[in-house]
Structure formats: C-alpha cells, structure tokens
PDB file of C-alpha atoms in Angstrom:
ATOM      1  CA  MET A 182      91.741 -62.856 -32.350  1.00 50.00           C
ATOM      2  CA  THR A 183      89.037 -60.452 -30.914  1.00 57.00           C
ATOM      3  CA  LYS A 184      86.884 -61.156 -28.023  1.00 58.00           C
ATOM      4  CA  ARG A 185      84.282 -60.957 -30.590  1.00 63.00           C
ATOM      5  CA  GLU A 186      85.207 -64.402 -31.738  1.00 82.00           C
ATOM      6  CA  ASN A 187      85.272 -66.243 -28.515  1.00 94.00           C
ATOM      7  CA  LEU A 188      82.140 -68.189 -27.777  1.00 97.00           C
ATOM      8  CA  LEU A 189      80.949 -70.345 -25.079  1.00 97.00           C
ATOM      9  CA  PHE A 190      78.264 -73.324 -25.654  1.00 98.00           C
ATOM     10  CA  ILE A 191      76.406 -74.766 -22.534  1.00 98.00           C
ATOM     11  CA  GLY A 192      74.778 -77.968 -22.967  1.00 98.00           C
ATOM     12  CA  GLU A 193      74.757 -81.822 -22.538  1.00 97.00           C
ATOM     13  CA  PRO A 194      76.834 -84.044 -24.567  1.00 97.00           C
ATOM     14  CA  MET A 195      75.588 -87.825 -24.983  1.00 95.00           C
ATOM     15  CA  LEU A 196      77.006 -91.080 -26.236  1.00 96.00           C
ATOM     16  CA  GLU A 197      75.218 -91.480 -29.811  1.00 90.00           C
ATOM     17  CA  LEU A 198      74.085 -94.899 -30.909  1.00 90.00           C
ATOM     18  CA  VAL A 199      73.137 -95.126 -34.475  1.00 80.00           C
ATOM     19  CA  SER A 200      72.115 -98.423 -36.634  1.00 74.00           C
ATOM     20  CA  THR A 201      74.412 -98.915 -39.687  1.00 67.00           C
ATOM     21  CA  HIS A 202      73.166-100.758 -42.851  1.00 64.00           C
ATOM     22  CA  SER A 203      74.961-104.028 -41.554  1.00 66.00           C
ATOM     23  CA  GLY A 204      72.660-103.754 -38.429  1.00 66.00           C
ATOM     24  CA  SER A 205      75.493-103.183 -36.113  1.00 72.00           C
ATOM     25  CA  LEU A 206      75.602 -99.771 -33.719  1.00 81.00           C
ATOM     26  CA  LYS A 207      78.084 -96.955 -34.562  1.00 83.00           C
ATOM     27  CA  THR A 208      78.841 -94.810 -31.422  1.00 90.00           C
ATOM     28  CA  SER A 209      79.814 -91.453 -31.365  1.00 92.00           C
ATOM     29  CA  PHE A 210      79.094 -88.335 -29.187  1.00 96.00           C
ATOM     30  CA  ALA A 211      76.586 -85.485 -29.885  1.00 95.00           C
ATOM     31  CA  GLY A 212      73.924 -83.540 -28.363  1.00 95.00           C
ATOM     32  CA  ASP A 213      72.364 -80.307 -29.748  1.00 96.00           C
ATOM     33  CA  VAL A 214      74.404 -77.759 -28.253  1.00 98.00           C
ATOM     34  CA  TYR A 215      77.757 -79.539 -28.504  1.00 98.00           C
ATOM     35  CA  ASN A 216      76.730 -80.473 -32.332  1.00 98.00           C
ATOM     36  CA  THR A 217      76.559 -76.400 -32.744  1.00 98.00           C
ATOM     37  CA  SER A 218      79.661 -75.751 -31.508  1.00 98.00           C
ATOM     38  CA  VAL A 219      81.431 -78.432 -33.652  1.00 98.00           C
ATOM     39  CA  TYR A 220      80.126 -76.965 -36.856  1.00 98.00           C
ATOM     40  CA  ILE A 221      81.018 -73.225 -36.061  1.00 98.00           C
ATOM     41  CA  LYS A 222      84.371 -74.294 -35.388  1.00 98.00           C
ATOM     42  CA  ARG A 223      84.577 -76.359 -38.525  1.00 98.00           C
ATOM     43  CA  ALA A 224      83.161 -73.829 -40.681  1.00 98.00           C
ATOM     44  CA  PHE A 225      84.658 -70.699 -39.012  1.00 97.00           C
ATOM     45  CA  PRO A 226      88.071 -72.151 -37.174  1.00 97.00           C
ATOM     46  CA  SER A 227      89.425 -68.707 -36.513  1.00 95.00           C
ATOM     47  CA  ASN A 228      86.640 -68.712 -33.450  1.00 96.00           C
ATOM     48  CA  ARG A 229      87.702 -69.611 -30.063  1.00 96.00           C
ATOM     49  CA  VAL A 230      84.956 -72.078 -29.045  1.00 97.00           C
ATOM     50  CA  HIS A 231      84.494 -73.397 -25.237  1.00 96.00           C
ATOM     51  CA  PHE A 232      82.051 -76.139 -24.363  1.00 97.00           C
ATOM     52  CA  MET A 233      80.716 -76.391 -21.010  1.00 97.00           C
ATOM     53  CA  THR A 234      79.114 -79.298 -19.355  1.00 97.00           C
ATOM     54  CA  ALA A 235      79.676 -81.958 -16.672  1.00 97.00           C
ATOM     55  CA  ILE A 236      81.097 -85.621 -17.504  1.00 97.00           C
ATOM     56  CA  GLY A 237      82.058 -88.688 -15.702  1.00 96.00           C
ATOM     57  CA  GLN A 238      85.531 -89.862 -14.703  1.00 95.00           C
ATOM     58  CA  ASP A 239      85.548 -93.038 -16.946  1.00 95.00           C
ATOM     59  CA  LYS A 240      86.729 -94.317 -20.132  1.00 95.00           C
ATOM     60  CA  LEU A 241      83.530 -93.063 -22.030  1.00 94.00           C
ATOM     61  CA  SER A 242      84.168 -89.429 -20.861  1.00 96.00           C
ATOM     62  CA  ASN A 243      87.850 -89.690 -21.548  1.00 96.00           C
ATOM     63  CA  ASP A 244      86.784 -90.664 -25.003  1.00 97.00           C
ATOM     64  CA  PHE A 245      84.702 -87.433 -25.399  1.00 97.00           C
ATOM     65  CA  ILE A 246      87.080 -85.106 -23.915  1.00 97.00           C
ATOM     66  CA  SER A 247      89.519 -86.613 -26.839  1.00 97.00           C
ATOM     67  CA  GLN A 248      86.955 -85.933 -29.666  1.00 97.00           C
ATOM     68  CA  VAL A 249      86.015 -82.481 -28.112  1.00 98.00           C
ATOM     69  CA  LYS A 250      89.979 -81.686 -28.308  1.00 98.00           C
ATOM     70  CA  SER A 251      90.112 -83.284 -31.919  1.00 97.00           C
ATOM     71  CA  GLU A 252      87.447 -80.490 -32.951  1.00 98.00           C
ATOM     72  CA  ASP A 253      90.167 -77.784 -31.277  1.00 98.00           C
ATOM     73  CA  ILE A 254      87.336 -76.888 -28.980  1.00 98.00           C
ATOM     74  CA  ASP A 255      88.549 -75.544 -25.253  1.00 96.00           C
ATOM     75  CA  THR A 256      87.492 -78.140 -22.542  1.00 96.00           C
ATOM     76  CA  SER A 257      88.362 -75.694 -19.612  1.00 92.00           C
ATOM     77  CA  TYR A 258      84.665 -75.523 -18.822  1.00 94.00           C
ATOM     78  CA  ILE A 259      83.892 -78.977 -18.496  1.00 96.00           C
ATOM     79  CA  GLY A 260      83.516 -80.223 -15.153  1.00 95.00           C
ATOM     80  CA  LEU A 261      83.958 -84.070 -13.907  1.00 95.00           C
ATOM     81  CA  SER A 262      81.570 -85.820 -11.626  1.00 93.00           C
ATOM     82  CA  SER A 263      82.963 -88.708  -9.321  1.00 91.00           C
ATOM     83  CA  ASN A 264      79.653 -90.796  -9.395  1.00 92.00           C
ATOM     84  CA  LYS A 265      77.923 -89.908 -12.433  1.00 94.00           C
ATOM     85  CA  HIS A 266      78.310 -90.713 -16.346  1.00 95.00           C
ATOM     86  CA  MET A 267      77.219 -89.347 -19.576  1.00 96.00           C
ATOM     87  CA  GLY A 268      73.708 -90.094 -20.872  1.00 94.00           C
ATOM     88  CA  ALA A 269      73.174 -91.776 -24.001  1.00 95.00           C
ATOM     89  CA  TYR A 270      70.676 -92.243 -26.924  1.00 89.00           C
ATOM     90  CA  MET A 271      69.771 -94.223 -29.834  1.00 88.00           C
ATOM     91  CA  VAL A 272      68.684 -92.753 -33.267  1.00 78.00           C
ATOM     92  CA  LEU A 273      65.724 -94.197 -35.197  1.00 78.00           C
ATOM     93  CA  ASN A 274      65.373 -93.167 -38.865  1.00 69.00           C
ATOM     94  CA  ASP A 275      62.261 -94.031 -40.851  1.00 73.00           C
ATOM     95  CA  GLU A 276      62.360 -94.448 -44.820  1.00 69.00           C
ATOM     96  CA  ASP A 277      62.106 -90.588 -45.340  1.00 67.00           C
ATOM     97  CA  GLY A 278      65.171 -89.770 -43.001  1.00 59.00           C
ATOM     98  CA  GLU A 279      62.997 -88.312 -40.154  1.00 68.00           C
ATOM     99  CA  ARG A 280      64.228 -89.417 -36.693  1.00 67.00           C
ATOM    100  CA  SER A 281      63.060 -90.447 -33.229  1.00 77.00           C
ATOM    101  CA  PHE A 282      64.924 -91.203 -30.282  1.00 81.00           C
ATOM    102  CA  ILE A 283      65.313 -93.685 -27.531  1.00 87.00           C
ATOM    103  CA  TYR A 284      67.054 -92.023 -24.354  1.00 89.00           C
ATOM    104  CA  TRP A 285      69.110 -92.857 -21.375  1.00 91.00           C
ATOM    105  CA  ARG A 286      69.867 -89.791 -19.599  1.00 90.00           C
ATOM    106  CA  ASN A 287      67.958 -89.600 -16.245  1.00 88.00           C
ATOM    107  CA  ASP A 288      70.886 -89.533 -14.018  1.00 89.00           C
ATOM    108  CA  SER A 289      73.677 -87.954 -16.387  1.00 95.00           C
ATOM    109  CA  ALA A 290      76.467 -86.082 -15.051  1.00 96.00           C
ATOM    110  CA  ALA A 291      75.339 -83.135 -17.286  1.00 96.00           C
ATOM    111  CA  LYS A 292      72.473 -82.747 -14.657  1.00 96.00           C
ATOM    112  CA  ARG A 293      74.677 -81.255 -12.383  1.00 95.00           C
ATOM    113  CA  MET A 294      77.048 -79.147 -14.509  1.00 96.00           C
ATOM    114  CA  MET A 295      76.748 -75.954 -12.637  1.00 95.00           C
ATOM    115  CA  SER A 296      77.833 -77.615  -9.169  1.00 93.00           C
ATOM    116  CA  SER A 297      80.695 -79.708 -11.057  1.00 92.00           C
ATOM    117  CA  LEU A 298      82.493 -76.845 -12.551  1.00 88.00           C
ATOM    118  CA  PRO A 299      86.267 -77.009 -12.112  1.00 82.00           C
ATOM    119  CA  ASP A 300      87.358 -74.393  -9.389  1.00 77.00           C
ATOM    120  CA  ILE A 301      89.098 -71.972 -11.798  1.00 66.00           C
ATOM    121  CA  VAL A 302      85.871 -71.528 -13.711  1.00 71.00           C
ATOM    122  CA  LYS A 303      84.048 -70.554 -10.461  1.00 63.00           C
ATOM    123  CA  GLU A 304      86.501 -68.295  -9.331  1.00 62.00           C
ATOM    124  CA  ASP A 305      86.956 -66.553 -12.923  1.00 60.00           C
ATOM    125  CA  SER A 306      85.090 -63.296 -13.313  1.00 64.00           C
ATOM    126  CA  ASP A 307      86.831 -62.293 -16.483  1.00 73.00           C
ATOM    127  CA  TYR A 308      84.590 -64.004 -18.987  1.00 76.00           C
ATOM    128  CA  PRO A 309      86.932 -64.412 -21.961  1.00 84.00           C
ATOM    129  CA  PHE A 310      84.131 -64.684 -24.235  1.00 90.00           C
ATOM    130  CA  ALA A 311      81.719 -62.579 -25.893  1.00 95.00           C
ATOM    131  CA  TYR A 312      78.776 -64.893 -26.846  1.00 97.00           C
ATOM    132  CA  ILE A 313      77.001 -67.451 -24.839  1.00 98.00           C
ATOM    133  CA  PHE A 314      75.072 -70.161 -26.580  1.00 98.00           C
ATOM    134  CA  PHE A 315      72.581 -72.459 -24.742  1.00 98.00           C
ATOM    135  CA  SER A 316      69.219 -74.263 -25.769  1.00 98.00           C
ATOM    136  CA  GLY A 317      65.924 -75.231 -23.987  1.00 98.00           C
ATOM    137  CA  ILE A 318      67.319 -78.712 -23.557  1.00 97.00           C
ATOM    138  CA  THR A 319      70.325 -77.171 -21.610  1.00 98.00           C
ATOM    139  CA  LEU A 320      67.412 -75.750 -19.143  1.00 98.00           C
ATOM    140  CA  ALA A 321      65.262 -78.815 -19.170  1.00 97.00           C
ATOM    141  CA  ILE A 322      67.917 -81.060 -17.981  1.00 97.00           C
ATOM    142  CA  LEU A 323      68.788 -79.023 -14.853  1.00 97.00           C
ATOM    143  CA  ASP A 324      66.899 -78.967 -11.751  1.00 93.00           C
ATOM    144  CA  ASN A 325      65.894 -75.917  -9.694  1.00 94.00           C
ATOM    145  CA  VAL A 326      69.078 -75.727  -7.701  1.00 95.00           C
ATOM    146  CA  GLU A 327      71.079 -76.025 -10.914  1.00 96.00           C
ATOM    147  CA  ARG A 328      68.897 -73.733 -12.971  1.00 97.00           C
ATOM    148  CA  GLU A 329      69.279 -70.963 -10.097  1.00 96.00           C
ATOM    149  CA  LYS A 330      73.216 -71.382 -10.310  1.00 95.00           C
ATOM    150  CA  PHE A 331      73.096 -71.336 -14.247  1.00 96.00           C
ATOM    151  CA  TRP A 332      71.101 -68.343 -14.166  1.00 97.00           C
ATOM    152  CA  GLN A 333      73.610 -66.496 -11.587  1.00 94.00           C
ATOM    153  CA  PHE A 334      76.435 -67.618 -14.082  1.00 93.00           C
ATOM    154  CA  ILE A 335      74.561 -66.071 -16.847  1.00 95.00           C
ATOM    155  CA  ALA A 336      73.708 -62.730 -15.092  1.00 94.00           C
ATOM    156  CA  SER A 337      77.448 -62.283 -13.933  1.00 91.00           C
ATOM    157  CA  ALA A 338      78.389 -62.819 -17.631  1.00 92.00           C
ATOM    158  CA  LYS A 339      75.720 -60.530 -18.936  1.00 94.00           C
ATOM    159  CA  ALA A 340      76.962 -57.926 -16.222  1.00 92.00           C
ATOM    160  CA  LYS A 341      80.508 -58.290 -18.243  1.00 91.00           C
ATOM    161  CA  GLY A 342      79.059 -57.357 -21.220  1.00 93.00           C
ATOM    162  CA  VAL A 343      78.633 -60.924 -22.772  1.00 95.00           C
ATOM    163  CA  SER A 344      75.772 -61.606 -25.127  1.00 97.00           C
ATOM    164  CA  LEU A 345      73.423 -64.523 -25.228  1.00 98.00           C
ATOM    165  CA  ILE A 346      72.212 -66.691 -27.963  1.00 98.00           C
ATOM    166  CA  PHE A 347      69.265 -68.942 -27.350  1.00 98.00           C
ATOM    167  CA  ASP A 348      67.559 -71.585 -29.394  1.00 98.00           C
ATOM    168  CA  PRO A 349      64.478 -73.014 -27.359  1.00 97.00           C
ATOM    169  CA  ASN A 350      64.444 -76.496 -28.929  1.00 96.00           C
ATOM    170  CA  TYR A 351      61.518 -77.523 -26.836  1.00 96.00           C
ATOM    171  CA  ARG A 352      61.188 -81.147 -26.265  1.00 94.00           C
ATOM    172  CA  PRO A 353      58.113 -81.807 -24.079  1.00 94.00           C
ATOM    173  CA  LEU A 354      59.421 -85.166 -22.522  1.00 90.00           C
ATOM    174  CA  LEU A 355      62.348 -83.339 -20.852  1.00 93.00           C
ATOM    175  CA  TRP A 356      59.914 -81.020 -18.904  1.00 95.00           C
ATOM    176  CA  GLY A 357      57.606 -81.544 -15.785  1.00 89.00           C
ATOM    177  CA  ASP A 358      55.140 -79.675 -17.588  1.00 93.00           C
ATOM    178  CA  ALA A 359      54.372 -77.014 -20.309  1.00 97.00           C
ATOM    179  CA  SER A 360      54.181 -74.264 -17.314  1.00 97.00           C
ATOM    180  CA  GLU A 361      57.410 -75.112 -16.222  1.00 97.00           C
ATOM    181  CA  ALA A 362      59.129 -74.847 -19.655  1.00 98.00           C
ATOM    182  CA  LYS A 363      57.360 -71.490 -20.415  1.00 98.00           C
ATOM    183  CA  ALA A 364      58.479 -69.938 -17.031  1.00 98.00           C
ATOM    184  CA  GLN A 365      62.168 -70.910 -18.025  1.00 98.00           C
ATOM    185  CA  PHE A 366      61.981 -69.795 -21.866  1.00 98.00           C
ATOM    186  CA  GLU A 367      60.552 -66.275 -20.344  1.00 97.00           C
ATOM    187  CA  ILE A 368      63.633 -65.621 -18.571  1.00 98.00           C
ATOM    188  CA  ALA A 369      65.803 -66.718 -21.591  1.00 98.00           C
ATOM    189  CA  TYR A 370      63.845 -64.616 -24.035  1.00 98.00           C
ATOM    190  CA  GLN A 371      64.321 -61.629 -21.614  1.00 97.00           C
ATOM    191  CA  GLN A 372      67.883 -62.255 -21.316  1.00 97.00           C
ATOM    192  CA  SER A 373      68.953 -63.335 -24.932  1.00 98.00           C
ATOM    193  CA  ASP A 374      70.365 -61.056 -27.402  1.00 98.00           C
ATOM    194  CA  TRP A 375      70.039 -63.568 -30.490  1.00 98.00           C
ATOM    195  CA  LEU A 376      66.904 -65.826 -30.677  1.00 98.00           C
ATOM    196  CA  LEU A 377      67.118 -68.926 -32.893  1.00 98.00           C
ATOM    197  CA  PRO A 378      63.700 -70.662 -32.610  1.00 97.00           C
ATOM    198  CA  GLY A 379      61.925 -72.991 -34.875  1.00 95.00           C
ATOM    199  CA  LEU A 380      58.280 -72.343 -35.606  1.00 95.00           C
ATOM    200  CA  ASP A 381      57.851 -76.022 -34.348  1.00 94.00           C
ATOM    201  CA  ASP A 382      58.863 -74.549 -30.869  1.00 94.00           C
ATOM    202  CA  PHE A 383      56.112 -72.322 -30.785  1.00 96.00           C
ATOM    203  CA  LYS A 384      53.311 -74.552 -32.067  1.00 96.00           C
ATOM    204  CA  ALA A 385      54.332 -77.009 -29.515  1.00 96.00           C
ATOM    205  CA  LEU A 386      54.408 -74.958 -26.526  1.00 97.00           C
ATOM    206  CA  TYR A 387      52.204 -71.862 -27.332  1.00 97.00           C
ATOM    207  CA  GLY A 388      50.061 -73.397 -30.285  1.00 96.00           C
ATOM    208  CA  ILE A 389      51.444 -70.434 -32.466  1.00 95.00           C
ATOM    209  CA  ASP A 390      51.510 -72.026 -36.036  1.00 91.00           C
ATOM    210  CA  SER A 391      52.188 -68.704 -38.148  1.00 94.00           C
ATOM    211  CA  ILE A 392      55.287 -66.911 -38.769  1.00 95.00           C
ATOM    212  CA  GLU A 393      53.519 -63.641 -38.132  1.00 95.00           C
ATOM    213  CA  ALA A 394      52.270 -64.517 -34.632  1.00 96.00           C
ATOM    214  CA  CYS A 395      55.525 -65.996 -33.921  1.00 96.00           C
ATOM    215  CA  ILE A 396      57.352 -62.546 -34.961  1.00 96.00           C
ATOM    216  CA  ASP A 397      54.666 -60.628 -32.890  1.00 96.00           C
ATOM    217  CA  PHE A 398      55.232 -62.866 -29.864  1.00 97.00           C
ATOM    218  CA  CYS A 399      59.265 -62.231 -30.056  1.00 96.00           C
ATOM    219  CA  ARG A 400      58.739 -58.509 -30.576  1.00 94.00           C
ATOM    220  CA  ASP A 401      57.660 -58.033 -26.689  1.00 94.00           C
ATOM    221  CA  TYR A 402      61.526 -59.009 -26.132  1.00 96.00           C
ATOM    222  CA  ASP A 403      64.615 -56.648 -26.564  1.00 94.00           C
ATOM    223  CA  PHE A 404      66.524 -58.909 -29.147  1.00 97.00           C
ATOM    224  CA  THR A 405      69.128 -57.980 -31.620  1.00 97.00           C
ATOM    225  CA  GLU A 406      68.668 -60.666 -33.906  1.00 98.00           C
ATOM    226  CA  LEU A 407      65.809 -62.926 -34.661  1.00 98.00           C
ATOM    227  CA  VAL A 408      65.870 -66.234 -36.894  1.00 98.00           C
ATOM    228  CA  ILE A 409      63.052 -68.222 -37.135  1.00 97.00           C
ATOM    229  CA  LYS A 410      63.389 -71.789 -38.865  1.00 96.00           C
ATOM    230  CA  GLN A 411      60.497 -73.602 -40.346  1.00 93.00           C
ATOM    231  CA  GLY A 412      61.766 -76.867 -42.153  1.00 88.00           C
ATOM    232  CA  HIS A 413      62.038 -76.582 -45.924  1.00 88.00           C
ATOM    233  CA  ASP A 414      60.166 -73.275 -45.972  1.00 94.00           C
ATOM    234  CA  PRO A 415      61.709 -69.581 -45.946  1.00 96.00           C
ATOM    235  CA  VAL A 416      63.824 -68.521 -43.162  1.00 97.00           C
ATOM    236  CA  HIS A 417      62.845 -65.145 -41.605  1.00 98.00           C
ATOM    237  CA  VAL A 418      65.273 -62.893 -40.061  1.00 98.00           C
ATOM    238  CA  ILE A 419      64.887 -59.855 -38.067  1.00 98.00           C
ATOM    239  CA  SER A 420      68.521 -58.032 -37.722  1.00 97.00           C
ATOM    240  CA  PRO A 421      70.064 -54.794 -37.276  1.00 95.00           C
ATOM    241  CA  GLU A 422      69.961 -54.661 -41.426  1.00 94.00           C
ATOM    242  CA  GLY A 423      66.216 -54.989 -41.385  1.00 96.00           C
ATOM    243  CA  ALA A 424      63.584 -57.747 -41.922  1.00 97.00           C
ATOM    244  CA  LYS A 425      64.115 -60.368 -44.409  1.00 97.00           C
ATOM    245  CA  VAL A 426      62.404 -63.528 -45.871  1.00 97.00           C
ATOM    246  CA  ILE A 427      65.088 -65.878 -47.249  1.00 97.00           C
ATOM    247  CA  GLU A 428      63.913 -68.769 -49.596  1.00 96.00           C
ATOM    248  CA  ILE A 429      66.138 -71.963 -48.974  1.00 95.00           C
ATOM    249  CA  GLU A 430      66.838 -75.113 -50.865  1.00 92.00           C
ATOM    250  CA  ARG A 431      65.379 -78.556 -49.974  1.00 88.00           C
ATOM    251  CA  SER A 432      67.728 -81.656 -49.959  1.00 85.00           C
ATOM    252  CA  SER A 433      66.780 -84.488 -52.433  1.00 83.00           C
ATOM    253  CA  ASN A 434      68.928 -86.857 -50.336  1.00 86.00           C
ATOM    254  CA  VAL A 435      67.958 -87.008 -47.086  1.00 86.00           C
ATOM    255  CA  VAL A 436      69.495 -89.816 -44.899  1.00 85.00           C
ATOM    256  CA  ASP A 437      69.091 -88.602 -41.621  1.00 80.00           C
ATOM    257  CA  THR A 438      67.592 -85.298 -40.147  1.00 81.00           C
ATOM    258  CA  THR A 439      69.511 -85.362 -36.934  1.00 83.00           C
ATOM    259  CA  SER A 440      71.188 -82.122 -36.207  1.00 89.00           C
ATOM    260  CA  ALA A 441      69.813 -80.305 -39.284  1.00 93.00           C
ATOM    261  CA  GLY A 442      69.138 -77.260 -37.139  1.00 95.00           C
ATOM    262  CA  ASP A 443      72.178 -77.608 -35.120  1.00 97.00           C
ATOM    263  CA  ALA A 444      74.417 -77.492 -38.220  1.00 97.00           C
ATOM    264  CA  PHE A 445      72.231 -74.460 -39.204  1.00 97.00           C
ATOM    265  CA  ASN A 446      72.536 -72.546 -35.889  1.00 98.00           C
ATOM    266  CA  GLY A 447      76.478 -73.185 -35.763  1.00 98.00           C
ATOM    267  CA  VAL A 448      77.168 -72.040 -39.497  1.00 98.00           C
ATOM    268  CA  TYR A 449      74.947 -69.100 -39.171  1.00 98.00           C
ATOM    269  CA  ILE A 450      76.331 -67.744 -36.121  1.00 98.00           C
ATOM    270  CA  GLY A 451      79.699 -68.367 -37.502  1.00 97.00           C
ATOM    271  CA  ALA A 452      78.949 -66.332 -40.798  1.00 97.00           C
ATOM    272  CA  ARG A 453      77.072 -63.324 -38.926  1.00 97.00           C
ATOM    273  CA  LEU A 454      80.025 -62.981 -36.694  1.00 97.00           C
ATOM    274  CA  SER A 455      82.621 -63.102 -39.780  1.00 96.00           C
ATOM    275  CA  GLY A 456      80.647 -60.341 -41.442  1.00 96.00           C
ATOM    276  CA  LYS A 457      78.307 -61.919 -43.578  1.00 97.00           C
ATOM    277  CA  THR A 458      74.804 -60.504 -44.232  1.00 97.00           C
ATOM    278  CA  PRO A 459      71.616 -62.416 -42.987  1.00 97.00           C
ATOM    279  CA  LYS A 460      70.934 -63.596 -46.429  1.00 97.00           C
ATOM    280  CA  GLU A 461      74.510 -64.841 -46.971  1.00 97.00           C
ATOM    281  CA  SER A 462      74.560 -66.558 -43.551  1.00 98.00           C
ATOM    282  CA  VAL A 463      71.079 -68.167 -44.045  1.00 98.00           C
ATOM    283  CA  LEU A 464      72.315 -69.666 -47.394  1.00 97.00           C
ATOM    284  CA  MET A 465      75.378 -71.035 -46.028  1.00 97.00           C
ATOM    285  CA  ALA A 466      73.824 -72.493 -43.105  1.00 97.00           C
ATOM    286  CA  ASN A 467      71.071 -73.959 -45.044  1.00 97.00           C
ATOM    287  CA  TYR A 468      73.701 -75.552 -47.296  1.00 96.00           C
ATOM    288  CA  ALA A 469      75.626 -76.871 -44.355  1.00 96.00           C
ATOM    289  CA  ALA A 470      72.519 -78.602 -42.749  1.00 96.00           C
ATOM    290  CA  MET A 471      71.633 -80.090 -46.350  1.00 95.00           C
ATOM    291  CA  LYS A 472      74.918 -81.819 -46.247  1.00 95.00           C
ATOM    292  CA  VAL A 473      74.844 -83.223 -42.907  1.00 95.00           C
ATOM    293  CA  ILE A 474      71.447 -84.897 -43.153  1.00 93.00           C
ATOM    294  CA  GLU A 475      73.110 -86.650 -45.986  1.00 92.00           C
ATOM    295  CA  THR A 476      74.754 -88.626 -43.521  1.00 89.00           C
ATOM    296  CA  ARG A 477      74.009 -91.009 -40.433  1.00 85.00           C
ATOM    297  CA  GLY A 478      74.385 -89.401 -37.074  1.00 84.00           C
ATOM    298  CA  ALA A 479      74.360 -85.969 -35.438  1.00 90.00           C
ATOM    299  CA  ILE A 480      77.790 -85.032 -36.371  1.00 94.00           C
ATOM    300  CA  MET A 481      79.132 -85.348 -40.307  1.00 95.00           C
ATOM    301  CA  PRO A 482      82.449 -87.236 -40.524  1.00 94.00           C
ATOM    302  CA  LYS A 483      84.762 -84.260 -40.359  1.00 96.00           C
ATOM    303  CA  PRO A 484      86.401 -84.997 -43.807  1.00 96.00           C
ATOM    304  CA  LEU A 485      83.089 -85.224 -45.488  1.00 95.00           C
ATOM    305  CA  PHE A 486      82.061 -81.926 -43.832  1.00 96.00           C
ATOM    306  CA  MET A 487      85.071 -80.020 -44.573  1.00 96.00           C
ATOM    307  CA  GLN A 488      85.250 -81.103 -48.042  1.00 96.00           C
ATOM    308  CA  ALA A 489      81.489 -79.791 -48.504  1.00 94.00           C
ATOM    309  CA  ILE A 490      82.044 -76.734 -46.826  1.00 95.00           C
ATOM    310  CA  SER A 491      85.246 -75.740 -48.859  1.00 94.00           C
ATOM    311  CA  SER A 492      83.166 -76.174 -51.960  1.00 92.00           C
ATOM    312  CA  TYR A 493      80.285 -74.023 -50.927  1.00 92.00           C
ATOM    313  CA  SER A 494      79.906 -71.210 -53.656  1.00 87.00           C
ATOM    314  CA  PRO A 495      77.518 -68.509 -52.410  1.00 85.00           C
ATOM    315  CA  LYS A 496      74.568 -67.460 -54.815  1.00 73.00           C
TER     316      LYS A 496
END
C-alpha cells in the first residue's frame, strides 16, 4: 500500500433512527463524512481509511467503535469525551423516498472533536495519509475555538503535502447565518485540492442556479479536480484529463435518498485513486448511489452493498 491510498475522514457520526414497515425504529450509525468513509472502504478495500471525530464513553459510543472496526476503518483518530455523547437523528421519508430529518445534536461530543483528540494524534506530525476529506457539516458543528484548531490541523497537514477533498454539503439550519458559512467555505475552497459540491449547495448559499455559473465561481480557486453533482442530471467534472459532462442513470426504485451523495463521493474518490477515468468513476459512483437509495437508512447493509458492487459492469 502506498501513502496515496491512505485517507483521513473528519466528521460527525450520529445515531440513526429509521422507521420500518412495521412501525418500529431501526437503529444504526451514520453521518455524511462517516458514510463516505464506509463506502470507499467497501468498494476499494485496499485503501487505508481513518476516521476522525469525538464520541462519548458509554455503551452507544462503544457500539459505534465496534461498527467502525467491523468496516475495517482505523479508529486511532477518534477522541473520547468524559461528559458528552453522540448526537442522534431520525429519518422521515415521503412516498417518493425523499427524506427529511429531526436532529438531537446541540451538545454532541463531536462539536469538541479537536480538543478531544487522543494525545498520540496531537503529538504526531508524520501524517501517514495522503488525503483528508471533510464537509460543510464538519465545519458547521464546530464553534470558533474548535474551528481554529481544525484549520491549524489542516495547515499542518497541508505543509506535509496532504491533499484536501471538500464537499460543501450546506445545511442552513446548522449555521448562525449565511455569512458565517460563506466565510468558512471560502477558507475551504482556498485550501482544497478536490471540490465535490452539489448544485443545490450553490443555489441555497449563493443564489447560483446554473452549472456554468457554478463552474465560473469555482475557477477562482486553485483546484485539481472539480465534480459538480445535480441530482439526476449530468455530472460535470473538470480534472487534469479535461472537462467532461457525464450522463447518469436514474433509479426506478427509490426507497430512501439518504446518503446518495455520500455513497457517490466515496466510490468516486476510490475509483479515481485506483486509476479510473472521470467518466468511469462517475458511472461507478452513480451505480453505487442508485443501489444505496433502494434500501432504508444511510448505510446499506454490507452484504447487499458488496453483492451490488461486485456485480457492477462498466459501460
């Protein structure tokens, strides 16, 4: 394994509550960045995947650690809080599978993840990973003190040659106001090597409602790779291989759209790092996302996902 195959994912894991057909609640763990880490590891197991966050010291948190380890994801960067716990959310789906959420996360351990890092991590300046992935949600949950520590961590990693991958994943309710989000995203855009936004992010935060305007916005930044997702419409990629507009399939069996973008991100990143072209990577990532939204919950049961990904046939 080369350093190129080592990735660190920084984000907030949460307890997920999903209604079943019987009316009971199924529990699991999820979170946008965590979901992405799971899907890249499943689809491309040769990658060494690390997850960084903070959780509590209780049964729920212990169960989460067990799940992370079951996905063969490194837990060395997970801090433990003595008096805080994991947040939680409930998924509500309409008849078309579109989702809405109810959250309980205002005082979660992850909000203090930078202060809760294990001492061995704080003292480690080697940074064995080649890429760091984070999202707008990662930034949104941190207060000003924690964000300062986060950007210090990022600056240290960048100085060691680590590349950044950023998905804005803008959620207005997590921010004090739009100007706060814009200020943090500006730093992220300036620092990041790969940008993986959805057009909806730009519509909600900047009022940008066209792909062309979105691309023009991003051209102000020195990115290596830009991937713009827009639901069922074509994916636009600008990479060292040039600019591509890639048509994608639309699922005819949508059960729960939770984590579609997370699955896409994970498989796309893994595919690109394995040497696949942007088109090959987009098609594989879209296929994975289509399969994920055919089941309830953010993370598809592992046997079903592995069966689906093993049967994928490039077109």
